[in-house]
Amino acid sequence: MSDSDLQSKYVLQTAGFDARFPNTNQTRHCFQNYTDYFKCIAAKGEDYAPCKQFKRAYNSLCPNEWISKWDEQRDSGTFPASLEP
């Protein structure tokens, strides 16, 4: 597969600058995007396109282990933050 085929198949994006999180440590930014995504889909539904920006951001910023742990916590009802809209 050539480089141009790969480039047309995959679009890589990282989370954009967020003025609420100006420091280099992006832990809070990661967690905030994770919670914002689930609040957004609870309020607007999974098909609401702007919610997908939060998902792209947390997938870009958060380690996969954290996401897995938080998913397990949400499923078991022990997630430490409110996800109500």
PDB file of N, CA, C and O in Angstrom:
ATOM      1  N   MET A   1       0.852  -1.172   0.000  1.00  0.00           N
ATOM      2  CA  MET A   1       0.000   0.000   0.000  1.00  0.00           C
ATOM      3  C   MET A   1       0.899   1.237   0.000  1.00  0.00           C
ATOM      4  O   MET A   1       1.813   1.352   0.794  1.00  0.00           O
ATOM      5  N   SER A   2       0.632   2.167  -0.874  1.00  0.00           N
ATOM      6  CA  SER A   2       1.473   3.364  -0.960  1.00  0.00           C
ATOM      7  C   SER A   2       1.094   4.375   0.118  1.00  0.00           C
ATOM      8  O   SER A   2       0.046   4.282   0.749  1.00  0.00           O
ATOM      9  N   ASP A   3       1.978   5.357   0.305  1.00  0.00           N
ATOM     10  CA  ASP A   3       1.720   6.397   1.303  1.00  0.00           C
ATOM     11  C   ASP A   3       0.467   7.196   0.980  1.00  0.00           C
ATOM     12  O   ASP A   3      -0.281   7.572   1.868  1.00  0.00           O
ATOM     13  N   SER A   4       0.216   7.451  -0.282  1.00  0.00           N
ATOM     14  CA  SER A   4      -0.975   8.232  -0.642  1.00  0.00           C
ATOM     15  C   SER A   4      -2.256   7.463  -0.353  1.00  0.00           C
ATOM     16  O   SER A   4      -3.261   8.045   0.025  1.00  0.00           O
ATOM     17  N   ASP A   5      -2.221   6.132  -0.505  1.00  0.00           N
ATOM     18  CA  ASP A   5      -3.385   5.311  -0.160  1.00  0.00           C
ATOM     19  C   ASP A   5      -3.661   5.362   1.336  1.00  0.00           C
ATOM     20  O   ASP A   5      -4.804   5.463   1.763  1.00  0.00           O
ATOM     21  N   LEU A   6      -2.594   5.296   2.126  1.00  0.00           N
ATOM     22  CA  LEU A   6      -2.760   5.368   3.578  1.00  0.00           C
ATOM     23  C   LEU A   6      -3.261   6.732   4.011  1.00  0.00           C
ATOM     24  O   LEU A   6      -4.106   6.843   4.886  1.00  0.00           O
ATOM     25  N   GLN A   7      -2.748   7.786   3.394  1.00  0.00           N
ATOM     26  CA  GLN A   7      -3.170   9.133   3.759  1.00  0.00           C
ATOM     27  C   GLN A   7      -4.626   9.376   3.417  1.00  0.00           C
ATOM     28  O   GLN A   7      -5.336  10.063   4.137  1.00  0.00           O
ATOM     29  N   SER A   8      -5.102   8.817   2.320  1.00  0.00           N
ATOM     30  CA  SER A   8      -6.501   9.024   1.959  1.00  0.00           C
ATOM     31  C   SER A   8      -7.437   8.166   2.811  1.00  0.00           C
ATOM     32  O   SER A   8      -8.592   8.501   2.991  1.00  0.00           O
ATOM     33  N   LYS A   9      -6.922   7.060   3.353  1.00  0.00           N
ATOM     34  CA  LYS A   9      -7.746   6.170   4.155  1.00  0.00           C
ATOM     35  C   LYS A   9      -7.869   6.644   5.603  1.00  0.00           C
ATOM     36  O   LYS A   9      -8.914   6.515   6.217  1.00  0.00           O
ATOM     37  N   TYR A  10      -6.787   7.203   6.161  1.00  0.00           N
ATOM     38  CA  TYR A  10      -6.764   7.609   7.564  1.00  0.00           C
ATOM     39  C   TYR A  10      -6.497   9.104   7.689  1.00  0.00           C
ATOM     40  O   TYR A  10      -5.607   9.629   7.040  1.00  0.00           O
ATOM     41  N   VAL A  11      -7.274   9.733   8.536  1.00  0.00           N
ATOM     42  CA  VAL A  11      -7.057  11.139   8.845  1.00  0.00           C
ATOM     43  C   VAL A  11      -6.696  11.209  10.320  1.00  0.00           C
ATOM     44  O   VAL A  11      -7.496  10.863  11.186  1.00  0.00           O
ATOM     45  N   LEU A  12      -5.465  11.629  10.596  1.00  0.00           N
ATOM     46  CA  LEU A  12      -5.003  11.715  11.978  1.00  0.00           C
ATOM     47  C   LEU A  12      -5.199  13.129  12.487  1.00  0.00           C
ATOM     48  O   LEU A  12      -4.801  14.087  11.835  1.00  0.00           O
ATOM     49  N   GLN A  13      -5.828  13.241  13.654  1.00  0.00           N
ATOM     50  CA  GLN A  13      -6.051  14.537  14.271  1.00  0.00           C
ATOM     51  C   GLN A  13      -5.746  14.435  15.748  1.00  0.00           C
ATOM     52  O   GLN A  13      -5.978  13.405  16.368  1.00  0.00           O
ATOM     53  N   THR A  14      -5.233  15.507  16.302  1.00  0.00           N
ATOM     54  CA  THR A  14      -5.054  15.575  17.745  1.00  0.00           C
ATOM     55  C   THR A  14      -6.005  16.628  18.284  1.00  0.00           C
ATOM     56  O   THR A  14      -6.573  17.416  17.528  1.00  0.00           O
ATOM     57  N   ALA A  15      -6.162  16.626  19.580  1.00  0.00           N
ATOM     58  CA  ALA A  15      -7.039  17.608  20.210  1.00  0.00           C
ATOM     59  C   ALA A  15      -6.465  19.001  20.016  1.00  0.00           C
ATOM     60  O   ALA A  15      -5.258  19.208  20.155  1.00  0.00           O
ATOM     61  N   GLY A  16      -7.316  19.941  19.702  1.00  0.00           N
ATOM     62  CA  GLY A  16      -6.888  21.319  19.513  1.00  0.00           C
ATOM     63  C   GLY A  16      -6.608  22.003  20.835  1.00  0.00           C
ATOM     64  O   GLY A  16      -6.859  21.463  21.913  1.00  0.00           O
ATOM     65  N   PHE A  17      -6.085  23.205  20.756  1.00  0.00           N
ATOM     66  CA  PHE A  17      -5.781  23.983  21.955  1.00  0.00           C
ATOM     67  C   PHE A  17      -7.070  24.342  22.676  1.00  0.00           C
ATOM     68  O   PHE A  17      -8.050  24.721  22.069  1.00  0.00           O
ATOM     69  N   ASP A  18      -7.058  24.196  23.982  1.00  0.00           N
ATOM     70  CA  ASP A  18      -8.191  24.565  24.821  1.00  0.00           C
ATOM     71  C   ASP A  18      -7.663  25.533  25.872  1.00  0.00           C
ATOM     72  O   ASP A  18      -6.818  25.162  26.697  1.00  0.00           O
ATOM     73  N   ALA A  19      -8.139  26.760  25.854  1.00  0.00           N
ATOM     74  CA  ALA A  19      -7.634  27.801  26.748  1.00  0.00           C
ATOM     75  C   ALA A  19      -7.858  27.474  28.214  1.00  0.00           C
ATOM     76  O   ALA A  19      -7.188  28.033  29.083  1.00  0.00           O
ATOM     77  N   ARG A  20      -8.786  26.566  28.513  1.00  0.00           N
ATOM     78  CA  ARG A  20      -9.015  26.173  29.912  1.00  0.00           C
ATOM     79  C   ARG A  20      -7.856  25.347  30.455  1.00  0.00           C
ATOM     80  O   ARG A  20      -7.705  25.193  31.656  1.00  0.00           O
ATOM     81  N   PHE A  21      -7.025  24.789  29.562  1.00  0.00           N
ATOM     82  CA  PHE A  21      -5.937  23.912  29.965  1.00  0.00           C
ATOM     83  C   PHE A  21      -4.631  24.351  29.288  1.00  0.00           C
ATOM     84  O   PHE A  21      -4.135  23.694  28.384  1.00  0.00           O
ATOM     85  N   PRO A  22      -4.053  25.470  29.733  1.00  0.00           N
ATOM     86  CA  PRO A  22      -2.878  26.011  29.049  1.00  0.00           C
ATOM     87  C   PRO A  22      -1.567  25.299  29.386  1.00  0.00           C
ATOM     88  O   PRO A  22      -0.583  25.487  28.701  1.00  0.00           O
ATOM     89  N   ASN A  23      -1.535  24.492  30.415  1.00  0.00           N
ATOM     90  CA  ASN A  23      -0.290  23.846  30.837  1.00  0.00           C
ATOM     91  C   ASN A  23       0.007  22.609  30.001  1.00  0.00           C
ATOM     92  O   ASN A  23      -0.851  22.102  29.288  1.00  0.00           O
ATOM     93  N   THR A  24       1.203  22.108  30.118  1.00  0.00           N
ATOM     94  CA  THR A  24       1.591  20.942  29.325  1.00  0.00           C
ATOM     95  C   THR A  24       0.976  19.651  29.851  1.00  0.00           C
ATOM     96  O   THR A  24       0.785  18.716  29.093  1.00  0.00           O
ATOM     97  N   ASN A  25       0.672  19.565  31.146  1.00  0.00           N
ATOM     98  CA  ASN A  25       0.050  18.370  31.686  1.00  0.00           C
ATOM     99  C   ASN A  25      -1.413  18.342  31.251  1.00  0.00           C
ATOM    100  O   ASN A  25      -2.211  19.181  31.650  1.00  0.00           O
ATOM    101  N   GLN A  26      -1.765  17.348  30.455  1.00  0.00           N
ATOM    102  CA  GLN A  26      -3.099  17.288  29.867  1.00  0.00           C
ATOM    103  C   GLN A  26      -4.036  16.303  30.567  1.00  0.00           C
ATOM    104  O   GLN A  26      -5.072  15.936  30.030  1.00  0.00           O
ATOM    105  N   THR A  27      -3.701  15.901  31.784  1.00  0.00           N
ATOM    106  CA  THR A  27      -4.533  14.940  32.508  1.00  0.00           C
ATOM    107  C   THR A  27      -5.946  15.467  32.714  1.00  0.00           C
ATOM    108  O   THR A  27      -6.927  14.767  32.448  1.00  0.00           O
ATOM    109  N   ARG A  28      -6.068  16.688  33.185  1.00  0.00           N
ATOM    110  CA  ARG A  28      -7.393  17.272  33.423  1.00  0.00           C
ATOM    111  C   ARG A  28      -8.153  17.435  32.107  1.00  0.00           C
ATOM    112  O   ARG A  28      -9.365  17.201  32.053  1.00  0.00           O
ATOM    113  N   HIS A  29      -7.462  17.832  31.065  1.00  0.00           N
ATOM    114  CA  HIS A  29      -8.072  17.992  29.749  1.00  0.00           C
ATOM    115  C   HIS A  29      -8.626  16.649  29.264  1.00  0.00           C
ATOM    116  O   HIS A  29      -9.741  16.568  28.742  1.00  0.00           O
ATOM    117  N   CYS A  30      -7.869  15.593  29.464  1.00  0.00           N
ATOM    118  CA  CYS A  30      -8.291  14.242  29.102  1.00  0.00           C
ATOM    119  C   CYS A  30      -9.582  13.874  29.833  1.00  0.00           C
ATOM    120  O   CYS A  30     -10.574  13.474  29.219  1.00  0.00           O
ATOM    121  N   PHE A  31      -9.574  14.000  31.166  1.00  0.00           N
ATOM    122  CA  PHE A  31     -10.732  13.623  31.981  1.00  0.00           C
ATOM    123  C   PHE A  31     -11.955  14.477  31.643  1.00  0.00           C
ATOM    124  O   PHE A  31     -13.076  13.966  31.536  1.00  0.00           O
ATOM    125  N   GLN A  32     -11.747  15.770  31.417  1.00  0.00           N
ATOM    126  CA  GLN A  32     -12.862  16.665  31.107  1.00  0.00           C
ATOM    127  C   GLN A  32     -13.514  16.292  29.782  1.00  0.00           C
ATOM    128  O   GLN A  32     -14.734  16.300  29.654  1.00  0.00           O
ATOM    129  N   ASN A  33     -12.722  15.954  28.773  1.00  0.00           N
ATOM    130  CA  ASN A  33     -13.285  15.546  27.490  1.00  0.00           C
ATOM    131  C   ASN A  33     -14.026  14.223  27.602  1.00  0.00           C
ATOM    132  O   ASN A  33     -15.058  14.032  26.956  1.00  0.00           O
ATOM    133  N   TYR A  34     -13.517  13.311  28.432  1.00  0.00           N
ATOM    134  CA  TYR A  34     -14.204  12.033  28.642  1.00  0.00           C
ATOM    135  C   TYR A  34     -15.586  12.271  29.256  1.00  0.00           C
ATOM    136  O   TYR A  34     -16.596  11.765  28.759  1.00  0.00           O
ATOM    137  N   THR A  35     -15.630  13.062  30.318  1.00  0.00           N
ATOM    138  CA  THR A  35     -16.920  13.316  30.967  1.00  0.00           C
ATOM    139  C   THR A  35     -17.837  14.156  30.072  1.00  0.00           C
ATOM    140  O   THR A  35     -19.037  13.896  30.014  1.00  0.00           O
ATOM    141  N   ASP A  36     -17.281  15.132  29.357  1.00  0.00           N
ATOM    142  CA  ASP A  36     -18.102  15.946  28.452  1.00  0.00           C
ATOM    143  C   ASP A  36     -18.738  15.098  27.357  1.00  0.00           C
ATOM    144  O   ASP A  36     -19.882  15.332  26.968  1.00  0.00           O
ATOM    145  N   TYR A  37     -18.018  14.104  26.857  1.00  0.00           N
ATOM    146  CA  TYR A  37     -18.575  13.236  25.818  1.00  0.00           C
ATOM    147  C   TYR A  37     -19.805  12.498  26.340  1.00  0.00           C
ATOM    148  O   TYR A  37     -20.853  12.489  25.696  1.00  0.00           O
ATOM    149  N   PHE A  38     -19.699  11.903  27.511  1.00  0.00           N
ATOM    150  CA  PHE A  38     -20.830  11.131  28.023  1.00  0.00           C
ATOM    151  C   PHE A  38     -21.983  12.018  28.474  1.00  0.00           C
ATOM    152  O   PHE A  38     -23.146  11.630  28.365  1.00  0.00           O
ATOM    153  N   LYS A  39     -21.682  13.219  28.930  1.00  0.00           N
ATOM    154  CA  LYS A  39     -22.755  14.177  29.235  1.00  0.00           C
ATOM    155  C   LYS A  39     -23.461  14.592  27.945  1.00  0.00           C
ATOM    156  O   LYS A  39     -24.690  14.723  27.906  1.00  0.00           O
ATOM    157  N   CYS A  40     -22.684  14.806  26.892  1.00  0.00           N
ATOM    158  CA  CYS A  40     -23.240  15.235  25.609  1.00  0.00           C
ATOM    159  C   CYS A  40     -24.155  14.159  25.012  1.00  0.00           C
ATOM    160  O   CYS A  40     -25.264  14.462  24.584  1.00  0.00           O
ATOM    161  N   ILE A  41     -23.698  12.903  25.019  1.00  0.00           N
ATOM    162  CA  ILE A  41     -24.556  11.866  24.433  1.00  0.00           C
ATOM    163  C   ILE A  41     -25.775  11.579  25.301  1.00  0.00           C
ATOM    164  O   ILE A  41     -26.811  11.171  24.789  1.00  0.00           O
ATOM    165  N   ALA A  42     -25.660  11.826  26.611  1.00  0.00           N
ATOM    166  CA  ALA A  42     -26.840  11.665  27.476  1.00  0.00           C
ATOM    167  C   ALA A  42     -27.873  12.744  27.167  1.00  0.00           C
ATOM    168  O   ALA A  42     -29.077  12.490  27.204  1.00  0.00           O
ATOM    169  N   ALA A  43     -27.408  13.929  26.822  1.00  0.00           N
ATOM    170  CA  ALA A  43     -28.317  15.038  26.548  1.00  0.00           C
ATOM    171  C   ALA A  43     -28.834  15.034  25.112  1.00  0.00           C
ATOM    172  O   ALA A  43     -30.009  15.299  24.866  1.00  0.00           O
ATOM    173  N   LYS A  44     -27.958  14.721  24.153  1.00  0.00           N
ATOM    174  CA  LYS A  44     -28.307  14.880  22.732  1.00  0.00           C
ATOM    175  C   LYS A  44     -28.407  13.578  21.958  1.00  0.00           C
ATOM    176  O   LYS A  44     -28.895  13.568  20.840  1.00  0.00           O
ATOM    177  N   GLY A  45     -27.877  12.481  22.494  1.00  0.00           N
ATOM    178  CA  GLY A  45     -27.889  11.207  21.785  1.00  0.00           C
ATOM    179  C   GLY A  45     -26.567  10.957  21.072  1.00  0.00           C
ATOM    180  O   GLY A  45     -25.811  11.878  20.786  1.00  0.00           O
ATOM    181  N   GLU A  46     -26.297   9.699  20.787  1.00  0.00           N
ATOM    182  CA  GLU A  46     -25.014   9.319  20.192  1.00  0.00           C
ATOM    183  C   GLU A  46     -24.841   9.806  18.765  1.00  0.00           C
ATOM    184  O   GLU A  46     -23.718   9.885  18.275  1.00  0.00           O
ATOM    185  N   ASP A  47     -25.914  10.121  18.076  1.00  0.00           N
ATOM    186  CA  ASP A  47     -25.812  10.559  16.690  1.00  0.00           C
ATOM    187  C   ASP A  47     -25.537  12.049  16.547  1.00  0.00           C
ATOM    188  O   ASP A  47     -25.369  12.539  15.432  1.00  0.00           O
ATOM    189  N   TYR A  48     -25.479  12.774  17.640  1.00  0.00           N
ATOM    190  CA  TYR A  48     -25.243  14.215  17.610  1.00  0.00           C
ATOM    191  C   TYR A  48     -23.765  14.457  17.289  1.00  0.00           C
ATOM    192  O   TYR A  48     -22.878  14.119  18.075  1.00  0.00           O
ATOM    193  N   ALA A  49     -23.498  15.030  16.131  1.00  0.00           N
ATOM    194  CA  ALA A  49     -22.126  15.160  15.610  1.00  0.00           C
ATOM    195  C   ALA A  49     -21.163  15.933  16.516  1.00  0.00           C
ATOM    196  O   ALA A  49     -20.012  15.516  16.661  1.00  0.00           O
ATOM    197  N   PRO A  50     -21.557  17.044  17.135  1.00  0.00           N
ATOM    198  CA  PRO A  50     -20.587  17.753  17.988  1.00  0.00           C
ATOM    199  C   PRO A  50     -20.060  16.928  19.163  1.00  0.00           C
ATOM    200  O   PRO A  50     -18.965  17.193  19.657  1.00  0.00           O
ATOM    201  N   CYS A  51     -20.795  15.923  19.601  1.00  0.00           N
ATOM    202  CA  CYS A  51     -20.307  15.067  20.687  1.00  0.00           C
ATOM    203  C   CYS A  51     -19.059  14.300  20.260  1.00  0.00           C
ATOM    204  O   CYS A  51     -18.207  13.978  21.089  1.00  0.00           O
ATOM    205  N   LYS A  52     -18.956  14.019  18.996  1.00  0.00           N
ATOM    206  CA  LYS A  52     -17.829  13.226  18.503  1.00  0.00           C
ATOM    207  C   LYS A  52     -16.500  13.949  18.669  1.00  0.00           C
ATOM    208  O   LYS A  52     -15.455  13.310  18.781  1.00  0.00           O
ATOM    209  N   GLN A  53     -16.518  15.280  18.729  1.00  0.00           N
ATOM    210  CA  GLN A  53     -15.284  16.021  18.961  1.00  0.00           C
ATOM    211  C   GLN A  53     -14.715  15.703  20.347  1.00  0.00           C
ATOM    212  O   GLN A  53     -13.508  15.551  20.503  1.00  0.00           O
ATOM    213  N   PHE A  54     -15.591  15.578  21.342  1.00  0.00           N
ATOM    214  CA  PHE A  54     -15.127  15.207  22.682  1.00  0.00           C
ATOM    215  C   PHE A  54     -14.493  13.816  22.674  1.00  0.00           C
ATOM    216  O   PHE A  54     -13.465  13.583  23.309  1.00  0.00           O
ATOM    217  N   LYS A  55     -15.122  12.891  21.938  1.00  0.00           N
ATOM    218  CA  LYS A  55     -14.593  11.531  21.868  1.00  0.00           C
ATOM    219  C   LYS A  55     -13.233  11.502  21.176  1.00  0.00           C
ATOM    220  O   LYS A  55     -12.305  10.841  21.647  1.00  0.00           O
ATOM    221  N   ARG A  56     -13.098  12.226  20.075  1.00  0.00           N
ATOM    222  CA  ARG A  56     -11.801  12.298  19.392  1.00  0.00           C
ATOM    223  C   ARG A  56     -10.741  12.878  20.315  1.00  0.00           C
ATOM    224  O   ARG A  56      -9.607  12.407  20.344  1.00  0.00           O
ATOM    225  N   ALA A  57     -11.116  13.899  21.076  1.00  0.00           N
ATOM    226  CA  ALA A  57     -10.155  14.551  21.973  1.00  0.00           C
ATOM    227  C   ALA A  57      -9.705  13.601  23.080  1.00  0.00           C
ATOM    228  O   ALA A  57      -8.506  13.471  23.337  1.00  0.00           O
ATOM    229  N   TYR A  58     -10.651  12.912  23.740  1.00  0.00           N
ATOM    230  CA  TYR A  58     -10.218  12.037  24.832  1.00  0.00           C
ATOM    231  C   TYR A  58      -9.477  10.815  24.310  1.00  0.00           C
ATOM    232  O   TYR A  58      -8.553  10.325  24.946  1.00  0.00           O
ATOM    233  N   ASN A  59      -9.834  10.332  23.126  1.00  0.00           N
ATOM    234  CA  ASN A  59      -9.078   9.220  22.554  1.00  0.00           C
ATOM    235  C   ASN A  59      -7.658   9.635  22.196  1.00  0.00           C
ATOM    236  O   ASN A  59      -6.737   8.822  22.237  1.00  0.00           O
ATOM    237  N   SER A  60      -7.475  10.889  21.851  1.00  0.00           N
ATOM    238  CA  SER A  60      -6.153  11.402  21.520  1.00  0.00           C
ATOM    239  C   SER A  60      -5.322  11.678  22.767  1.00  0.00           C
ATOM    240  O   SER A  60      -4.123  11.429  22.789  1.00  0.00           O
ATOM    241  N   LEU A  61      -5.949  12.179  23.821  1.00  0.00           N
ATOM    242  CA  LEU A  61      -5.226  12.624  25.010  1.00  0.00           C
ATOM    243  C   LEU A  61      -5.048  11.557  26.088  1.00  0.00           C
ATOM    244  O   LEU A  61      -4.046  11.561  26.795  1.00  0.00           O
ATOM    245  N   CYS A  62      -6.018  10.686  26.245  1.00  0.00           N
ATOM    246  CA  CYS A  62      -6.026   9.754  27.376  1.00  0.00           C
ATOM    247  C   CYS A  62      -5.331   8.439  27.043  1.00  0.00           C
ATOM    248  O   CYS A  62      -5.529   7.889  25.953  1.00  0.00           O
ATOM    249  N   PRO A  63      -4.576   7.900  27.990  1.00  0.00           N
ATOM    250  CA  PRO A  63      -4.038   6.542  27.803  1.00  0.00           C
ATOM    251  C   PRO A  63      -5.187   5.527  27.727  1.00  0.00           C
ATOM    252  O   PRO A  63      -6.207   5.671  28.409  1.00  0.00           O
ATOM    253  N   ASN A  64      -5.013   4.503  26.910  1.00  0.00           N
ATOM    254  CA  ASN A  64      -6.062   3.491  26.736  1.00  0.00           C
ATOM    255  C   ASN A  64      -6.424   2.805  28.050  1.00  0.00           C
ATOM    256  O   ASN A  64      -7.583   2.434  28.252  1.00  0.00           O
ATOM    257  N   GLU A  65      -5.454   2.634  28.933  1.00  0.00           N
ATOM    258  CA  GLU A  65      -5.725   1.991  30.216  1.00  0.00           C
ATOM    259  C   GLU A  65      -6.709   2.814  31.042  1.00  0.00           C
ATOM    260  O   GLU A  65      -7.569   2.264  31.720  1.00  0.00           O
ATOM    261  N   TRP A  66      -6.562   4.125  31.006  1.00  0.00           N
ATOM    262  CA  TRP A  66      -7.484   4.992  31.743  1.00  0.00           C
ATOM    263  C   TRP A  66      -8.892   4.867  31.185  1.00  0.00           C
ATOM    264  O   TRP A  66      -9.864   4.785  31.939  1.00  0.00           O
ATOM    265  N   ILE A  67      -9.004   4.890  29.866  1.00  0.00           N
ATOM    266  CA  ILE A  67     -10.327   4.801  29.225  1.00  0.00           C
ATOM    267  C   ILE A  67     -10.990   3.475  29.600  1.00  0.00           C
ATOM    268  O   ILE A  67     -12.176   3.444  29.952  1.00  0.00           O
ATOM    269  N   SER A  68     -10.229   2.385  29.547  1.00  0.00           N
ATOM    270  CA  SER A  68     -10.784   1.071  29.922  1.00  0.00           C
ATOM    271  C   SER A  68     -11.252   1.062  31.375  1.00  0.00           C
ATOM    272  O   SER A  68     -12.334   0.558  31.678  1.00  0.00           O
ATOM    273  N   LYS A  69     -10.436   1.638  32.252  1.00  0.00           N
ATOM    274  CA  LYS A  69     -10.798   1.684  33.671  1.00  0.00           C
ATOM    275  C   LYS A  69     -12.061   2.510  33.877  1.00  0.00           C
ATOM    276  O   LYS A  69     -12.970   2.113  34.617  1.00  0.00           O
ATOM    277  N   TRP A  70     -12.126   3.663  33.238  1.00  0.00           N
ATOM    278  CA  TRP A  70     -13.303   4.525  33.389  1.00  0.00           C
ATOM    279  C   TRP A  70     -14.546   3.863  32.809  1.00  0.00           C
ATOM    280  O   TRP A  70     -15.643   4.002  33.371  1.00  0.00           O
ATOM    281  N   ASP A  71     -14.407   3.140  31.688  1.00  0.00           N
ATOM    282  CA  ASP A  71     -15.547   2.422  31.118  1.00  0.00           C
ATOM    283  C   ASP A  71     -16.062   1.373  32.100  1.00  0.00           C
ATOM    284  O   ASP A  71     -17.270   1.216  32.277  1.00  0.00           O
ATOM    285  N   GLU A  72     -15.130   0.651  32.718  1.00  0.00           N
ATOM    286  CA  GLU A  72     -15.529  -0.351  33.721  1.00  0.00           C
ATOM    287  C   GLU A  72     -16.222   0.308  34.908  1.00  0.00           C
ATOM    288  O   GLU A  72     -17.222  -0.210  35.416  1.00  0.00           O
ATOM    289  N   GLN A  73     -15.699   1.455  35.345  1.00  0.00           N
ATOM    290  CA  GLN A  73     -16.317   2.162  36.466  1.00  0.00           C
ATOM    291  C   GLN A  73     -17.711   2.661  36.106  1.00  0.00           C
ATOM    292  O   GLN A  73     -18.621   2.603  36.942  1.00  0.00           O
ATOM    293  N   ARG A  74     -17.893   3.151  34.888  1.00  0.00           N
ATOM    294  CA  ARG A  74     -19.230   3.597  34.473  1.00  0.00           C
ATOM    295  C   ARG A  74     -20.194   2.422  34.474  1.00  0.00           C
ATOM    296  O   ARG A  74     -21.330   2.534  34.934  1.00  0.00           O
ATOM    297  N   ASP A  75     -19.748   1.271  33.952  1.00  0.00           N
ATOM    298  CA  ASP A  75     -20.600   0.089  33.893  1.00  0.00           C
ATOM    299  C   ASP A  75     -20.991  -0.412  35.282  1.00  0.00           C
ATOM    300  O   ASP A  75     -22.108  -0.892  35.475  1.00  0.00           O
ATOM    301  N   SER A  76     -20.065  -0.298  36.241  1.00  0.00           N
ATOM    302  CA  SER A  76     -20.355  -0.794  37.587  1.00  0.00           C
ATOM    303  C   SER A  76     -20.984   0.271  38.484  1.00  0.00           C
ATOM    304  O   SER A  76     -21.337  -0.010  39.624  1.00  0.00           O
ATOM    305  N   GLY A  77     -21.110   1.506  37.980  1.00  0.00           N
ATOM    306  CA  GLY A  77     -21.730   2.573  38.760  1.00  0.00           C
ATOM    307  C   GLY A  77     -20.819   3.225  39.777  1.00  0.00           C
ATOM    308  O   GLY A  77     -21.287   3.879  40.697  1.00  0.00           O
ATOM    309  N   THR A  78     -19.498   3.048  39.624  1.00  0.00           N
ATOM    310  CA  THR A  78     -18.547   3.621  40.590  1.00  0.00           C
ATOM    311  C   THR A  78     -17.718   4.750  39.985  1.00  0.00           C
ATOM    312  O   THR A  78     -16.701   5.138  40.574  1.00  0.00           O
ATOM    313  N   PHE A  79     -18.121   5.283  38.845  1.00  0.00           N
ATOM    314  CA  PHE A  79     -17.364   6.362  38.226  1.00  0.00           C
ATOM    315  C   PHE A  79     -17.400   7.584  39.128  1.00  0.00           C
ATOM    316  O   PHE A  79     -18.466   7.942  39.645  1.00  0.00           O
ATOM    317  N   PRO A  80     -16.243   8.263  39.339  1.00  0.00           N
ATOM    318  CA  PRO A  80     -16.172   9.325  40.353  1.00  0.00           C
ATOM    319  C   PRO A  80     -16.806  10.658  39.984  1.00  0.00           C
ATOM    320  O   PRO A  80     -16.818  11.562  40.803  1.00  0.00           O
ATOM    321  N   ALA A  81     -17.342  10.791  38.797  1.00  0.00           N
ATOM    322  CA  ALA A  81     -17.942  12.075  38.394  1.00  0.00           C
ATOM    323  C   ALA A  81     -19.371  11.846  37.928  1.00  0.00           C
ATOM    324  O   ALA A  81     -19.737  10.768  37.479  1.00  0.00           O
ATOM    325  N   SER A  82     -20.169  12.882  38.013  1.00  0.00           N
ATOM    326  CA  SER A  82     -21.542  12.824  37.508  1.00  0.00           C
ATOM    327  C   SER A  82     -21.529  12.962  35.992  1.00  0.00           C
ATOM    328  O   SER A  82     -20.863  13.840  35.449  1.00  0.00           O
ATOM    329  N   LEU A  83     -22.251  12.103  35.314  1.00  0.00           N
ATOM    330  CA  LEU A  83     -22.340  12.172  33.861  1.00  0.00           C
ATOM    331  C   LEU A  83     -23.729  12.614  33.414  1.00  0.00           C
ATOM    332  O   LEU A  83     -24.091  12.462  32.247  1.00  0.00           O
ATOM    333  N   GLU A  84     -24.479  13.172  34.324  1.00  0.00           N
ATOM    334  CA  GLU A  84     -25.804  13.702  33.994  1.00  0.00           C
ATOM    335  C   GLU A  84     -25.637  15.042  33.285  1.00  0.00           C
ATOM    336  O   GLU A  84     -24.806  15.843  33.683  1.00  0.00           O
ATOM    337  N   PRO A  85     -26.435  15.286  32.245  1.00  0.00           N
ATOM    338  CA  PRO A  85     -26.310  16.557  31.510  1.00  0.00           C
ATOM    339  C   PRO A  85     -26.724  17.771  32.335  1.00  0.00           C
ATOM    340  O   PRO A  85     -27.368  17.705  33.301  1.00  0.00           O
TER     341      PRO A  85
END
